PDB file of C-alpha atoms in Angstrom:
ATOM      1  CA  MET A   1    -136.794  -6.827-145.421  1.00  0.00           C
ATOM      2  CA  THR A   2    -137.177  -8.484-141.696  1.00  0.00           C
ATOM      3  CA  THR A   3    -136.571  -6.487-139.038  1.00  0.00           C
ATOM      4  CA  GLY A   4    -136.661  -7.618-135.312  1.00  0.00           C
ATOM      5  CA  LEU A   5    -135.515 -10.732-133.635  1.00  0.00           C
ATOM      6  CA  TYR A   6    -137.098 -14.043-134.417  1.00  0.00           C
ATOM      7  CA  PRO A   7    -139.339 -16.045-131.984  1.00  0.00           C
ATOM      8  CA  ARG A   8    -137.427 -17.942-129.429  1.00  0.00           C
ATOM      9  CA  SER A   9    -136.706 -21.465-130.177  1.00  0.00           C
ATOM     10  CA  THR A  10    -136.923 -24.351-128.032  1.00  0.00           C
ATOM     11  CA  SER A  11    -133.633 -25.845-127.548  1.00  0.00           C
ATOM     12  CA  ILE A  12    -131.801 -29.437-126.349  1.00  0.00           C
ATOM     13  CA  SER A  13    -128.487 -29.009-124.271  1.00  0.00           C
ATOM     14  CA  THR A  14    -125.596 -31.736-123.858  1.00  0.00           C
ATOM     15  CA  VAL A  15    -122.229 -31.187-122.510  1.00  0.00           C
ATOM     16  CA  ILE A  16    -118.851 -32.414-124.247  1.00  0.00           C
ATOM     17  CA  ASN A  17    -116.287 -33.698-122.199  1.00  0.00           C
ATOM     18  CA  THR A  18    -112.705 -32.862-123.171  1.00  0.00           C
ATOM     19  CA  GLU A  19    -109.355 -33.839-122.920  1.00  0.00           C
ATOM     20  CA  SER A  20    -109.000 -31.861-119.928  1.00  0.00           C
ATOM     21  CA  VAL A  21    -110.900 -31.065-116.607  1.00  0.00           C
ATOM     22  CA  HIS A  22    -113.329 -28.791-118.853  1.00  0.00           C
ATOM     23  CA  GLN A  23    -117.097 -30.052-120.121  1.00  0.00           C
ATOM     24  CA  ILE A  24    -118.411 -27.435-122.818  1.00  0.00           C
ATOM     25  CA  TYR A  25    -121.930 -26.376-122.485  1.00  0.00           C
ATOM     26  CA  VAL A  26    -124.016 -26.977-125.958  1.00  0.00           C
ATOM     27  CA  GLU A  27    -127.527 -26.082-126.818  1.00  0.00           C
ATOM     28  CA  ALA A  28    -128.772 -27.367-130.401  1.00  0.00           C
ATOM     29  CA  SER A  29    -132.027 -25.687-131.518  1.00  0.00           C
ATOM     30  CA  GLY A  30    -133.685 -25.137-134.634  1.00  0.00           C
ATOM     31  CA  ASN A  31    -134.005 -27.439-137.734  1.00  0.00           C
ATOM     32  CA  PRO A  32    -131.845 -30.407-137.736  1.00  0.00           C
ATOM     33  CA  GLN A  33    -132.279 -30.657-141.301  1.00  0.00           C
ATOM     34  CA  GLY A  34    -131.605 -27.024-141.688  1.00  0.00           C
ATOM     35  CA  ILE A  35    -128.466 -25.172-142.059  1.00  0.00           C
ATOM     36  CA  PRO A  36    -125.747 -25.435-139.217  1.00  0.00           C
ATOM     37  CA  VAL A  37    -124.512 -22.367-137.998  1.00  0.00           C
ATOM     38  CA  VAL A  38    -122.649 -21.672-134.798  1.00  0.00           C
ATOM     39  CA  PHE A  39    -122.950 -18.616-132.780  1.00  0.00           C
ATOM     40  CA  LEU A  40    -119.666 -17.492-131.019  1.00  0.00           C
ATOM     41  CA  HIS A  41    -120.532 -15.261-128.428  1.00  0.00           C
ATOM     42  CA  GLY A  42    -118.118 -12.482-127.352  1.00  0.00           C
ATOM     43  CA  GLY A  43    -115.758 -11.688-124.337  1.00  0.00           C
ATOM     44  CA  PRO A  44    -113.203 -13.529-123.902  1.00  0.00           C
ATOM     45  CA  GLY A  45    -115.188 -15.159-120.761  1.00  0.00           C
ATOM     46  CA  SER A  46    -119.065 -13.992-121.760  1.00  0.00           C
ATOM     47  CA  SER A  47    -121.309 -16.788-122.205  1.00  0.00           C
ATOM     48  CA  CYS A  48    -124.404 -17.349-124.415  1.00  0.00           C
ATOM     49  CA  ASN A  49    -127.952 -16.630-123.840  1.00  0.00           C
ATOM     50  CA  GLN A  50    -131.566 -17.428-125.444  1.00  0.00           C
ATOM     51  CA  ASN A  51    -131.802 -14.078-127.459  1.00  0.00           C
ATOM     52  CA  HIS A  52    -129.018 -15.641-129.150  1.00  0.00           C
ATOM     53  CA  ARG A  53    -130.730 -18.054-131.149  1.00  0.00           C
ATOM     54  CA  ARG A  54    -133.301 -15.221-132.362  1.00  0.00           C
ATOM     55  CA  TYR A  55    -131.114 -14.129-135.094  1.00  0.00           C
ATOM     56  CA  PHE A  56    -132.085 -16.934-137.097  1.00  0.00           C
ATOM     57  CA  ASN A  57    -134.852 -18.409-138.518  1.00  0.00           C
ATOM     58  CA  GLN A  58    -135.441 -21.735-136.853  1.00  0.00           C
ATOM     59  CA  GLU A  59    -137.175 -22.721-140.102  1.00  0.00           C
ATOM     60  CA  HIS A  60    -134.496 -22.972-141.582  1.00  0.00           C
ATOM     61  CA  TYR A  61    -131.389 -23.024-139.322  1.00  0.00           C
ATOM     62  CA  TYR A  62    -129.793 -25.522-137.012  1.00  0.00           C
ATOM     63  CA  ILE A  63    -128.189 -23.414-133.926  1.00  0.00           C
ATOM     64  CA  ILE A  64    -125.764 -24.263-132.357  1.00  0.00           C
ATOM     65  CA  ALA A  65    -124.527 -22.115-129.470  1.00  0.00           C
ATOM     66  CA  PHE A  66    -122.007 -22.784-126.540  1.00  0.00           C
ATOM     67  CA  ASP A  67    -120.647 -21.439-123.418  1.00  0.00           C
ATOM     68  CA  GLN A  68    -116.441 -21.331-124.183  1.00  0.00           C
ATOM     69  CA  ARG A  69    -114.213 -22.460-121.295  1.00  0.00           C
ATOM     70  CA  GLY A  70    -115.131 -21.275-118.145  1.00  0.00           C
ATOM     71  CA  CYS A  71    -117.978 -19.007-118.957  1.00  0.00           C
ATOM     72  CA  GLY A  72    -121.456 -19.573-118.682  1.00  0.00           C
ATOM     73  CA  LEU A  73    -122.887 -23.140-117.845  1.00  0.00           C
ATOM     74  CA  SER A  74    -119.370 -24.404-118.873  1.00  0.00           C
ATOM     75  CA  THR A  75    -117.230 -26.378-116.047  1.00  0.00           C
ATOM     76  CA  PRO A  76    -115.536 -25.666-113.990  1.00  0.00           C
ATOM     77  CA  LYS A  77    -116.574 -21.984-113.903  1.00  0.00           C
ATOM     78  CA  GLY A  78    -113.890 -19.637-114.399  1.00  0.00           C
ATOM     79  CA  GLU A  79    -111.396 -22.274-114.458  1.00  0.00           C
ATOM     80  CA  LEU A  80    -107.994 -20.943-116.698  1.00  0.00           C
ATOM     81  CA  SER A  81    -106.253 -24.198-116.500  1.00  0.00           C
ATOM     82  CA  ASP A  82    -106.085 -25.451-120.188  1.00  0.00           C
ATOM     83  CA  ASN A  83    -108.150 -22.482-121.598  1.00  0.00           C
ATOM     84  CA  THR A  84    -106.113 -20.808-124.446  1.00  0.00           C
ATOM     85  CA  THR A  85    -107.363 -19.694-128.292  1.00  0.00           C
ATOM     86  CA  GLN A  86    -105.947 -23.121-129.400  1.00  0.00           C
ATOM     87  CA  ASP A  87    -108.046 -25.294-126.706  1.00  0.00           C
ATOM     88  CA  LEU A  88    -111.389 -23.500-127.988  1.00  0.00           C
ATOM     89  CA  ILE A  89    -110.982 -23.555-131.870  1.00  0.00           C
ATOM     90  CA  HIS A  90    -110.277 -27.453-130.889  1.00  0.00           C
ATOM     91  CA  ASP A  91    -113.839 -27.445-129.104  1.00  0.00           C
ATOM     92  CA  ILE A  92    -115.422 -25.895-131.689  1.00  0.00           C
ATOM     93  CA  GLU A  93    -114.432 -28.191-134.307  1.00  0.00           C
ATOM     94  CA  ALA A  94    -115.215 -31.553-131.599  1.00  0.00           C
ATOM     95  CA  ILE A  95    -118.702 -29.854-130.896  1.00  0.00           C
ATOM     96  CA  ARG A  96    -118.752 -29.767-135.008  1.00  0.00           C
ATOM     97  CA  GLN A  97    -117.970 -33.718-134.726  1.00  0.00           C
ATOM     98  CA  HIS A  98    -120.400 -34.750-132.196  1.00  0.00           C
ATOM     99  CA  PHE A  99    -123.153 -33.154-134.302  1.00  0.00           C
ATOM    100  CA  ASN A 100    -121.980 -34.669-137.359  1.00  0.00           C
ATOM    101  CA  ILE A 101    -122.159 -31.476-139.106  1.00  0.00           C
ATOM    102  CA  THR A 102    -120.158 -31.539-142.401  1.00  0.00           C
ATOM    103  CA  GLN A 103    -120.060 -27.303-142.736  1.00  0.00           C
ATOM    104  CA  TRP A 104    -121.179 -24.651-140.654  1.00  0.00           C
ATOM    105  CA  LEU A 105    -121.998 -20.955-141.096  1.00  0.00           C
ATOM    106  CA  ILE A 106    -119.368 -19.227-138.395  1.00  0.00           C
ATOM    107  CA  PHE A 107    -121.702 -16.450-136.949  1.00  0.00           C
ATOM    108  CA  GLY A 108    -119.757 -14.570-134.533  1.00  0.00           C
ATOM    109  CA  GLY A 109    -119.187 -10.870-133.029  1.00  0.00           C
ATOM    110  CA  SER A 110    -116.256  -9.003-131.121  1.00  0.00           C
ATOM    111  CA  TRP A 111    -114.311 -11.728-129.719  1.00  0.00           C
ATOM    112  CA  GLY A 112    -116.311 -14.145-131.076  1.00  0.00           C
ATOM    113  CA  ALA A 113    -115.932 -12.748-134.749  1.00  0.00           C
ATOM    114  CA  CYS A 114    -111.711 -12.966-134.157  1.00  0.00           C
ATOM    115  CA  LEU A 115    -112.338 -16.808-132.749  1.00  0.00           C
ATOM    116  CA  GLY A 116    -114.356 -17.624-136.045  1.00  0.00           C
ATOM    117  CA  LEU A 117    -111.540 -16.393-138.065  1.00  0.00           C
ATOM    118  CA  LEU A 118    -109.089 -18.217-136.214  1.00  0.00           C
ATOM    119  CA  TYR A 119    -111.398 -21.377-136.321  1.00  0.00           C
ATOM    120  CA  ALA A 120    -112.164 -20.642-140.441  1.00  0.00           C
ATOM    121  CA  GLN A 121    -107.812 -20.448-140.784  1.00  0.00           C
ATOM    122  CA  ALA A 122    -107.416 -23.719-139.195  1.00  0.00           C
ATOM    123  CA  PHE A 123    -110.257 -25.565-140.278  1.00  0.00           C
ATOM    124  CA  PRO A 124    -111.213 -23.643-143.460  1.00  0.00           C
ATOM    125  CA  HIS A 125    -113.435 -26.987-145.275  1.00  0.00           C
ATOM    126  CA  ARG A 126    -115.602 -26.972-142.771  1.00  0.00           C
ATOM    127  CA  VAL A 127    -116.754 -23.259-142.946  1.00  0.00           C
ATOM    128  CA  SER A 128    -119.641 -22.781-145.517  1.00  0.00           C
ATOM    129  CA  GLY A 129    -119.841 -18.692-144.633  1.00  0.00           C
ATOM    130  CA  MET A 130    -119.150 -15.619-142.282  1.00  0.00           C
ATOM    131  CA  ILE A 131    -121.458 -13.680-140.548  1.00  0.00           C
ATOM    132  CA  LEU A 132    -119.064 -11.219-138.587  1.00  0.00           C
ATOM    133  CA  ARG A 133    -120.019  -8.386-136.361  1.00  0.00           C
ATOM    134  CA  GLY A 134    -117.507  -5.884-134.801  1.00  0.00           C
ATOM    135  CA  CYS A 135    -114.463  -7.287-135.597  1.00  0.00           C
ATOM    136  CA  PHE A 136    -112.085  -7.813-133.153  1.00  0.00           C
ATOM    137  CA  LEU A 137    -108.772  -9.157-134.358  1.00  0.00           C
ATOM    138  CA  GLY A 138    -106.752  -9.759-131.196  1.00  0.00           C
ATOM    139  CA  ARG A 139    -103.422  -7.396-132.485  1.00  0.00           C
ATOM    140  CA  GLU A 140    -101.662  -4.799-129.994  1.00  0.00           C
ATOM    141  CA  GLN A 141    -103.246  -2.073-131.434  1.00  0.00           C
ATOM    142  CA  ASP A 142    -106.878  -3.108-130.661  1.00  0.00           C
ATOM    143  CA  LEU A 143    -106.262  -4.274-127.219  1.00  0.00           C
ATOM    144  CA  PHE A 144    -104.301  -0.945-126.755  1.00  0.00           C
ATOM    145  CA  TRP A 145    -107.515   1.172-127.964  1.00  0.00           C
ATOM    146  CA  PHE A 146    -109.694  -0.173-125.279  1.00  0.00           C
ATOM    147  CA  ALA A 147    -107.222  -0.889-122.674  1.00  0.00           C
ATOM    148  CA  GLN A 148    -104.022   1.568-122.509  1.00  0.00           C
ATOM    149  CA  GLN A 149    -104.408   5.069-125.271  1.00  0.00           C
ATOM    150  CA  GLY A 150    -107.891   5.636-127.570  1.00  0.00           C
ATOM    151  CA  ALA A 151    -110.958   5.349-125.944  1.00  0.00           C
ATOM    152  CA  SER A 152    -109.704   6.999-122.977  1.00  0.00           C
ATOM    153  CA  ALA A 153    -109.821  10.098-124.995  1.00  0.00           C
ATOM    154  CA  LEU A 154    -113.409   9.702-125.616  1.00  0.00           C
ATOM    155  CA  PHE A 155    -114.714   8.923-122.124  1.00  0.00           C
ATOM    156  CA  PRO A 156    -112.439  11.118-120.032  1.00  0.00           C
ATOM    157  CA  ASP A 157    -114.231  11.055-116.739  1.00  0.00           C
ATOM    158  CA  ALA A 158    -114.889   7.246-117.199  1.00  0.00           C
ATOM    159  CA  TRP A 159    -111.316   6.529-117.980  1.00  0.00           C
ATOM    160  CA  GLN A 160    -109.930   8.520-114.830  1.00  0.00           C
ATOM    161  CA  ALA A 161    -112.438   6.360-112.774  1.00  0.00           C
ATOM    162  CA  PHE A 162    -110.605   3.348-114.088  1.00  0.00           C
ATOM    163  CA  ILE A 163    -107.081   4.336-113.616  1.00  0.00           C
ATOM    164  CA  GLN A 164    -107.170   6.264-110.355  1.00  0.00           C
ATOM    165  CA  ASP A 165    -106.679   3.426-108.205  1.00  0.00           C
ATOM    166  CA  ILE A 166    -104.009   2.253-110.058  1.00  0.00           C
ATOM    167  CA  PRO A 167    -100.107   3.376-109.363  1.00  0.00           C
ATOM    168  CA  GLU A 168     -98.447   5.992-111.811  1.00  0.00           C
ATOM    169  CA  ALA A 169     -95.544   3.477-111.739  1.00  0.00           C
ATOM    170  CA  GLU A 170     -97.600   0.778-113.358  1.00  0.00           C
ATOM    171  CA  GLN A 171    -100.093   2.753-115.646  1.00  0.00           C
ATOM    172  CA  ALA A 172     -98.243   1.846-119.133  1.00  0.00           C
ATOM    173  CA  ASP A 173     -99.469  -1.508-118.853  1.00  0.00           C
ATOM    174  CA  LEU A 174    -103.053  -1.411-117.388  1.00  0.00           C
ATOM    175  CA  VAL A 175    -103.782  -4.900-118.425  1.00  0.00           C
ATOM    176  CA  LYS A 176    -101.014  -6.367-116.368  1.00  0.00           C
ATOM    177  CA  ALA A 177    -102.157  -3.865-113.706  1.00  0.00           C
ATOM    178  CA  PHE A 178    -105.323  -5.754-113.565  1.00  0.00           C
ATOM    179  CA  TYR A 179    -104.464  -8.928-113.935  1.00  0.00           C
ATOM    180  CA  GLN A 180    -102.303  -8.941-111.018  1.00  0.00           C
ATOM    181  CA  ARG A 181    -104.974  -7.448-108.825  1.00  0.00           C
ATOM    182  CA  LEU A 182    -107.264 -10.093-110.084  1.00  0.00           C
ATOM    183  CA  HIS A 183    -105.220 -13.269-109.901  1.00  0.00           C
ATOM    184  CA  HIS A 184    -103.015 -12.558-107.351  1.00  0.00           C
ATOM    185  CA  GLY A 185    -105.014 -10.171-104.968  1.00  0.00           C
ATOM    186  CA  ASP A 186    -107.277 -11.125-102.298  1.00  0.00           C
ATOM    187  CA  HIS A 187    -110.866 -11.289-102.704  1.00  0.00           C
ATOM    188  CA  THR A 188    -111.795  -7.585-101.721  1.00  0.00           C
ATOM    189  CA  SER A 189    -109.512  -6.562-103.922  1.00  0.00           C
ATOM    190  CA  GLN A 190    -110.516  -9.071-106.779  1.00  0.00           C
ATOM    191  CA  LEU A 191    -114.422  -7.811-106.136  1.00  0.00           C
ATOM    192  CA  LYS A 192    -112.888  -3.839-106.594  1.00  0.00           C
ATOM    193  CA  TYR A 193    -110.963  -4.020-109.386  1.00  0.00           C
ATOM    194  CA  ALA A 194    -113.665  -6.705-111.350  1.00  0.00           C
ATOM    195  CA  GLY A 195    -115.892  -3.725-111.048  1.00  0.00           C
ATOM    196  CA  ILE A 196    -113.936  -0.844-112.367  1.00  0.00           C
ATOM    197  CA  TRP A 197    -112.595  -3.000-115.054  1.00  0.00           C
ATOM    198  CA  SER A 198    -116.520  -3.916-115.852  1.00  0.00           C
ATOM    199  CA  ASP A 199    -117.783  -0.182-115.265  1.00  0.00           C
ATOM    200  CA  TRP A 200    -115.365   1.043-118.275  1.00  0.00           C
ATOM    201  CA  SER A 201    -115.767  -2.059-120.543  1.00  0.00           C
ATOM    202  CA  SER A 202    -119.936  -1.177-119.747  1.00  0.00           C
ATOM    203  CA  LYS A 203    -119.396   2.656-120.630  1.00  0.00           C
ATOM    204  CA  VAL A 204    -117.047   1.796-124.148  1.00  0.00           C
ATOM    205  CA  ALA A 205    -119.885  -0.689-125.255  1.00  0.00           C
ATOM    206  CA  THR A 206    -123.383   1.255-123.792  1.00  0.00           C
ATOM    207  CA  HIS A 207    -121.987   4.809-125.411  1.00  0.00           C
ATOM    208  CA  ASN A 208    -124.329   4.927-127.758  1.00  0.00           C
ATOM    209  CA  LEU A 209    -127.667   3.739-125.465  1.00  0.00           C
ATOM    210  CA  SER A 210    -129.744   6.158-124.686  1.00  0.00           C
ATOM    211  CA  SER A 211    -130.487   4.512-121.243  1.00  0.00           C
ATOM    212  CA  GLY A 212    -126.996   3.045-120.867  1.00  0.00           C
ATOM    213  CA  ALA A 213    -126.392   0.050-118.641  1.00  0.00           C
ATOM    214  CA  SER A 214    -126.166   0.744-114.785  1.00  0.00           C
ATOM    215  CA  ALA A 215    -123.208  -0.728-113.437  1.00  0.00           C
ATOM    216  CA  ARG A 216    -123.033  -4.165-112.108  1.00  0.00           C
ATOM    217  CA  VAL A 217    -122.335  -4.841-108.372  1.00  0.00           C
ATOM    218  CA  PRO A 218    -119.086  -6.878-108.198  1.00  0.00           C
ATOM    219  CA  ASP A 219    -119.653 -10.505-107.475  1.00  0.00           C
ATOM    220  CA  ASP A 220    -117.892 -13.569-107.785  1.00  0.00           C
ATOM    221  CA  ALA A 221    -119.211 -14.398-111.036  1.00  0.00           C
ATOM    222  CA  LEU A 222    -118.078 -10.828-112.239  1.00  0.00           C
ATOM    223  CA  ILE A 223    -114.595 -11.588-110.703  1.00  0.00           C
ATOM    224  CA  LEU A 224    -114.597 -15.140-112.749  1.00  0.00           C
ATOM    225  CA  LYS A 225    -115.691 -13.143-115.654  1.00  0.00           C
ATOM    226  CA  VAL A 226    -112.948 -10.770-115.615  1.00  0.00           C
ATOM    227  CA  ARG A 227    -110.573 -13.438-114.624  1.00  0.00           C
ATOM    228  CA  ILE A 228    -110.880 -14.945-118.012  1.00  0.00           C
ATOM    229  CA  GLU A 229    -110.967 -11.631-119.827  1.00  0.00           C
ATOM    230  CA  THR A 230    -107.658 -10.171-118.558  1.00  0.00           C
ATOM    231  CA  HIS A 231    -106.252 -14.008-118.602  1.00  0.00           C
ATOM    232  CA  TYR A 232    -106.523 -13.827-122.322  1.00  0.00           C
ATOM    233  CA  ALA A 233    -105.838 -10.287-122.497  1.00  0.00           C
ATOM    234  CA  LEU A 234    -101.967 -10.378-120.809  1.00  0.00           C
ATOM    235  CA  HIS A 235    -101.518 -13.410-123.386  1.00  0.00           C
ATOM    236  CA  ARG A 236    -102.303 -11.344-126.050  1.00  0.00           C
ATOM    237  CA  TYR A 237    -104.979 -13.882-126.934  1.00  0.00           C
ATOM    238  CA  PHE A 238    -102.283 -16.578-127.458  1.00  0.00           C
ATOM    239  CA  ILE A 239    -101.606 -15.675-131.341  1.00  0.00           C
ATOM    240  CA  ASP A 240     -99.487 -14.014-132.816  1.00  0.00           C
ATOM    241  CA  GLU A 241     -99.251 -10.217-133.575  1.00  0.00           C
ATOM    242  CA  ASN A 242    -101.667  -9.707-136.625  1.00  0.00           C
ATOM    243  CA  GLN A 243    -101.898 -13.594-136.833  1.00  0.00           C
ATOM    244  CA  ILE A 244    -105.489 -13.344-138.760  1.00  0.00           C
ATOM    245  CA  LEU A 245    -104.510 -10.659-141.332  1.00  0.00           C
ATOM    246  CA  ASN A 246    -101.340 -12.444-141.964  1.00  0.00           C
ATOM    247  CA  ASN A 247    -102.976 -15.359-142.522  1.00  0.00           C
ATOM    248  CA  ILE A 248    -105.888 -14.106-144.655  1.00  0.00           C
ATOM    249  CA  ASP A 249    -104.916 -16.700-147.585  1.00  0.00           C
ATOM    250  CA  LYS A 250    -106.082 -19.732-145.372  1.00  0.00           C
ATOM    251  CA  LEU A 251    -109.602 -18.447-144.925  1.00  0.00           C
ATOM    252  CA  PRO A 252    -112.070 -20.479-147.454  1.00  0.00           C
ATOM    253  CA  LYS A 253    -113.290 -19.096-150.232  1.00  0.00           C
ATOM    254  CA  VAL A 254    -117.038 -19.083-148.875  1.00  0.00           C
ATOM    255  CA  PRO A 255    -119.164 -15.784-148.282  1.00  0.00           C
ATOM    256  CA  VAL A 256    -118.149 -13.434-145.812  1.00  0.00           C
ATOM    257  CA  THR A 257    -120.278 -10.509-144.585  1.00  0.00           C
ATOM    258  CA  ILE A 258    -118.730  -8.005-141.734  1.00  0.00           C
ATOM    259  CA  ILE A 259    -120.981  -5.605-139.738  1.00  0.00           C
ATOM    260  CA  HIS A 260    -119.437  -2.925-138.170  1.00  0.00           C
ATOM    261  CA  GLY A 261    -121.104   0.369-136.348  1.00  0.00           C
ATOM    262  CA  GLU A 262    -119.790   3.548-137.303  1.00  0.00           C
ATOM    263  CA  LEU A 263    -119.911   4.509-133.195  1.00  0.00           C
ATOM    264  CA  ASP A 264    -118.646   1.188-132.018  1.00  0.00           C
ATOM    265  CA  ARG A 265    -115.873   2.459-129.561  1.00  0.00           C
ATOM    266  CA  THR A 266    -115.067  -1.135-128.106  1.00  0.00           C
ATOM    267  CA  CYS A 267    -113.333  -2.029-131.432  1.00  0.00           C
ATOM    268  CA  LEU A 268    -112.455  -0.244-134.251  1.00  0.00           C
ATOM    269  CA  LEU A 269    -113.971  -0.065-137.370  1.00  0.00           C
ATOM    270  CA  SER A 270    -110.690   0.656-139.215  1.00  0.00           C
ATOM    271  CA  ALA A 271    -110.474  -3.320-138.389  1.00  0.00           C
ATOM    272  CA  SER A 272    -113.187  -4.614-140.308  1.00  0.00           C
ATOM    273  CA  GLN A 273    -112.421  -2.084-143.287  1.00  0.00           C
ATOM    274  CA  GLN A 274    -108.766  -4.074-143.465  1.00  0.00           C
ATOM    275  CA  LEU A 275    -110.309  -7.100-142.761  1.00  0.00           C
ATOM    276  CA  SER A 276    -112.943  -6.979-145.485  1.00  0.00           C
ATOM    277  CA  ALA A 277    -110.495  -5.421-147.585  1.00  0.00           C
ATOM    278  CA  SER A 278    -108.292  -8.315-147.294  1.00  0.00           C
ATOM    279  CA  ILE A 279    -111.066 -10.654-148.266  1.00  0.00           C
ATOM    280  CA  ALA A 280    -112.056 -10.906-151.930  1.00  0.00           C
ATOM    281  CA  ASN A 281    -115.327 -10.483-152.691  1.00  0.00           C
ATOM    282  CA  SER A 282    -116.309  -9.785-148.793  1.00  0.00           C
ATOM    283  CA  GLU A 283    -119.297  -7.731-147.767  1.00  0.00           C
ATOM    284  CA  LEU A 284    -119.101  -4.701-145.448  1.00  0.00           C
ATOM    285  CA  ILE A 285    -121.844  -3.138-143.767  1.00  0.00           C
ATOM    286  CA  GLU A 286    -120.830   0.018-142.056  1.00  0.00           C
ATOM    287  CA  LEU A 287    -124.054   1.261-139.919  1.00  0.00           C
ATOM    288  CA  ALA A 288    -124.831   4.648-139.175  1.00  0.00           C
ATOM    289  CA  ASN A 289    -125.774   5.455-135.394  1.00  0.00           C
ATOM    290  CA  THR A 290    -124.796   2.060-134.575  1.00  0.00           C
ATOM    291  CA  GLY A 291    -122.428   1.140-131.634  1.00  0.00           C
ATOM    292  CA  HIS A 292    -120.800  -2.102-130.402  1.00  0.00           C
ATOM    293  CA  LEU A 293    -123.680  -4.354-129.085  1.00  0.00           C
ATOM    294  CA  ILE A 294    -125.647  -7.023-130.363  1.00  0.00           C
ATOM    295  CA  GLU A 295    -128.427  -5.865-128.874  1.00  0.00           C
ATOM    296  CA  GLU A 296    -128.886  -2.226-130.914  1.00  0.00           C
ATOM    297  CA  LYS A 297    -131.834  -1.770-132.914  1.00  0.00           C
ATOM    298  CA  ASN A 298    -129.525  -1.192-136.627  1.00  0.00           C
ATOM    299  CA  MET A 299    -127.811  -4.079-135.459  1.00  0.00           C
ATOM    300  CA  ILE A 300    -129.974  -6.931-134.968  1.00  0.00           C
ATOM    301  CA  ASP A 301    -131.944  -5.993-138.288  1.00  0.00           C
ATOM    302  CA  ALA A 302    -128.778  -5.903-140.318  1.00  0.00           C
ATOM    303  CA  LEU A 303    -127.666  -9.348-138.378  1.00  0.00           C
ATOM    304  CA  VAL A 304    -131.399 -10.783-139.068  1.00  0.00           C
ATOM    305  CA  ASN A 305    -131.385  -9.690-143.016  1.00  0.00           C
ATOM    306  CA  SER A 306    -127.940 -11.138-143.223  1.00  0.00           C
ATOM    307  CA  THR A 307    -128.790 -14.470-141.792  1.00  0.00           C
ATOM    308  CA  ASP A 308    -131.852 -14.548-144.459  1.00  0.00           C
ATOM    309  CA  ARG A 309    -130.271 -14.111-147.464  1.00  0.00           C
ATOM    310  CA  TYR A 310    -127.613 -16.708-146.688  1.00  0.00           C
ATOM    311  CA  VAL A 311    -130.370 -19.241-146.351  1.00  0.00           C
ATOM    312  CA  GLU A 312    -130.751 -18.446-150.195  1.00  0.00           C
ATOM    313  CA  MET A 313    -126.974 -18.659-151.256  1.00  0.00           C
ATOM    314  CA  LEU A 314    -125.953 -21.635-148.988  1.00  0.00           C
ATOM    315  CA  GLN A 315    -129.435 -23.706-149.783  1.00  0.00           C
ATOM    316  CA  TYR A 316    -128.714 -26.340-147.750  1.00  0.00           C
ATOM    317  CA  THR A 317    -130.448 -29.450-148.005  1.00  0.00           C
ATOM    318  CA  ALA A 318    -130.310 -32.626-145.528  1.00  0.00           C
ATOM    319  CA  GLU A 319    -127.674 -34.720-147.392  1.00  0.00           C
ATOM    320  CA  THR A 320    -125.055 -31.732-147.399  1.00  0.00           C
ATOM    321  CA  ALA A 321    -125.852 -30.371-144.069  1.00  0.00           C
ATOM    322  CA  THR A 322    -124.810 -33.631-142.066  1.00  0.00           C
ATOM    323  CA  LYS A 323    -122.655 -37.118-143.246  1.00  0.00           C
TER     324      LYS A 323
END
């Protein structure tokens, strides 16, 4: 059993042009003759980093990681036009075509798991398997838990700090309240509310870590990140209510492993349980003493063990990995 992350691998970066103003930053690493895998980062609004390549044995995997529209090193940074879930799905497919990959493994957590599932439903023949972490299904109840009522009862002091500057009349829809301030407020207001949103998100995500995470000093980069997050949240992730579970039959019949921390307070464990129950022969791994973040030790070990097992399950060769 492998424990810990694999060593860092070198990568080659490229930029994928779209039919819009967006240019997508992509990194490829590992073995071009290995199992193709696409890493889908969370958020929306986050980005990839070099540690994300370390969940895969670079001798056996060809690792493709990219920053979603407006995120990380993709440009224009923070751009919201032509930035919807459907656009991201088509970006994933464009990246696959760019690298001449026939099928690839989907690896995503939180929002990345949601995006991976939607891509697999749109392009089922392009998916060889799925490893999903801390699944977020983009339903009203999933967003409500985080941003309205649910996690609020678990962290009352942090919740009070989150809502205290929002007038009571607006507290029935906190996503809308923050969206208005982040997208239409002046710069000072945007800095303030980006910091408040980020502090709440960090508290919920890092509660299981002994050291926790220090509050991030609000800056323009944080404004852009939270603007993307609230852009997607306000528009309910640009999908129909319960779209993933209602279209579960569109998923390909491939190996699916779902891993969820029992102490995850950002994404509901019940979402992963419902998802697993809906996918025949899927594997659900519930991790004790584990929260939401990919960096937690138990989560690292479970994810690396899964990618190792998929090497044997998928048994890719150079001829089947590319066209």
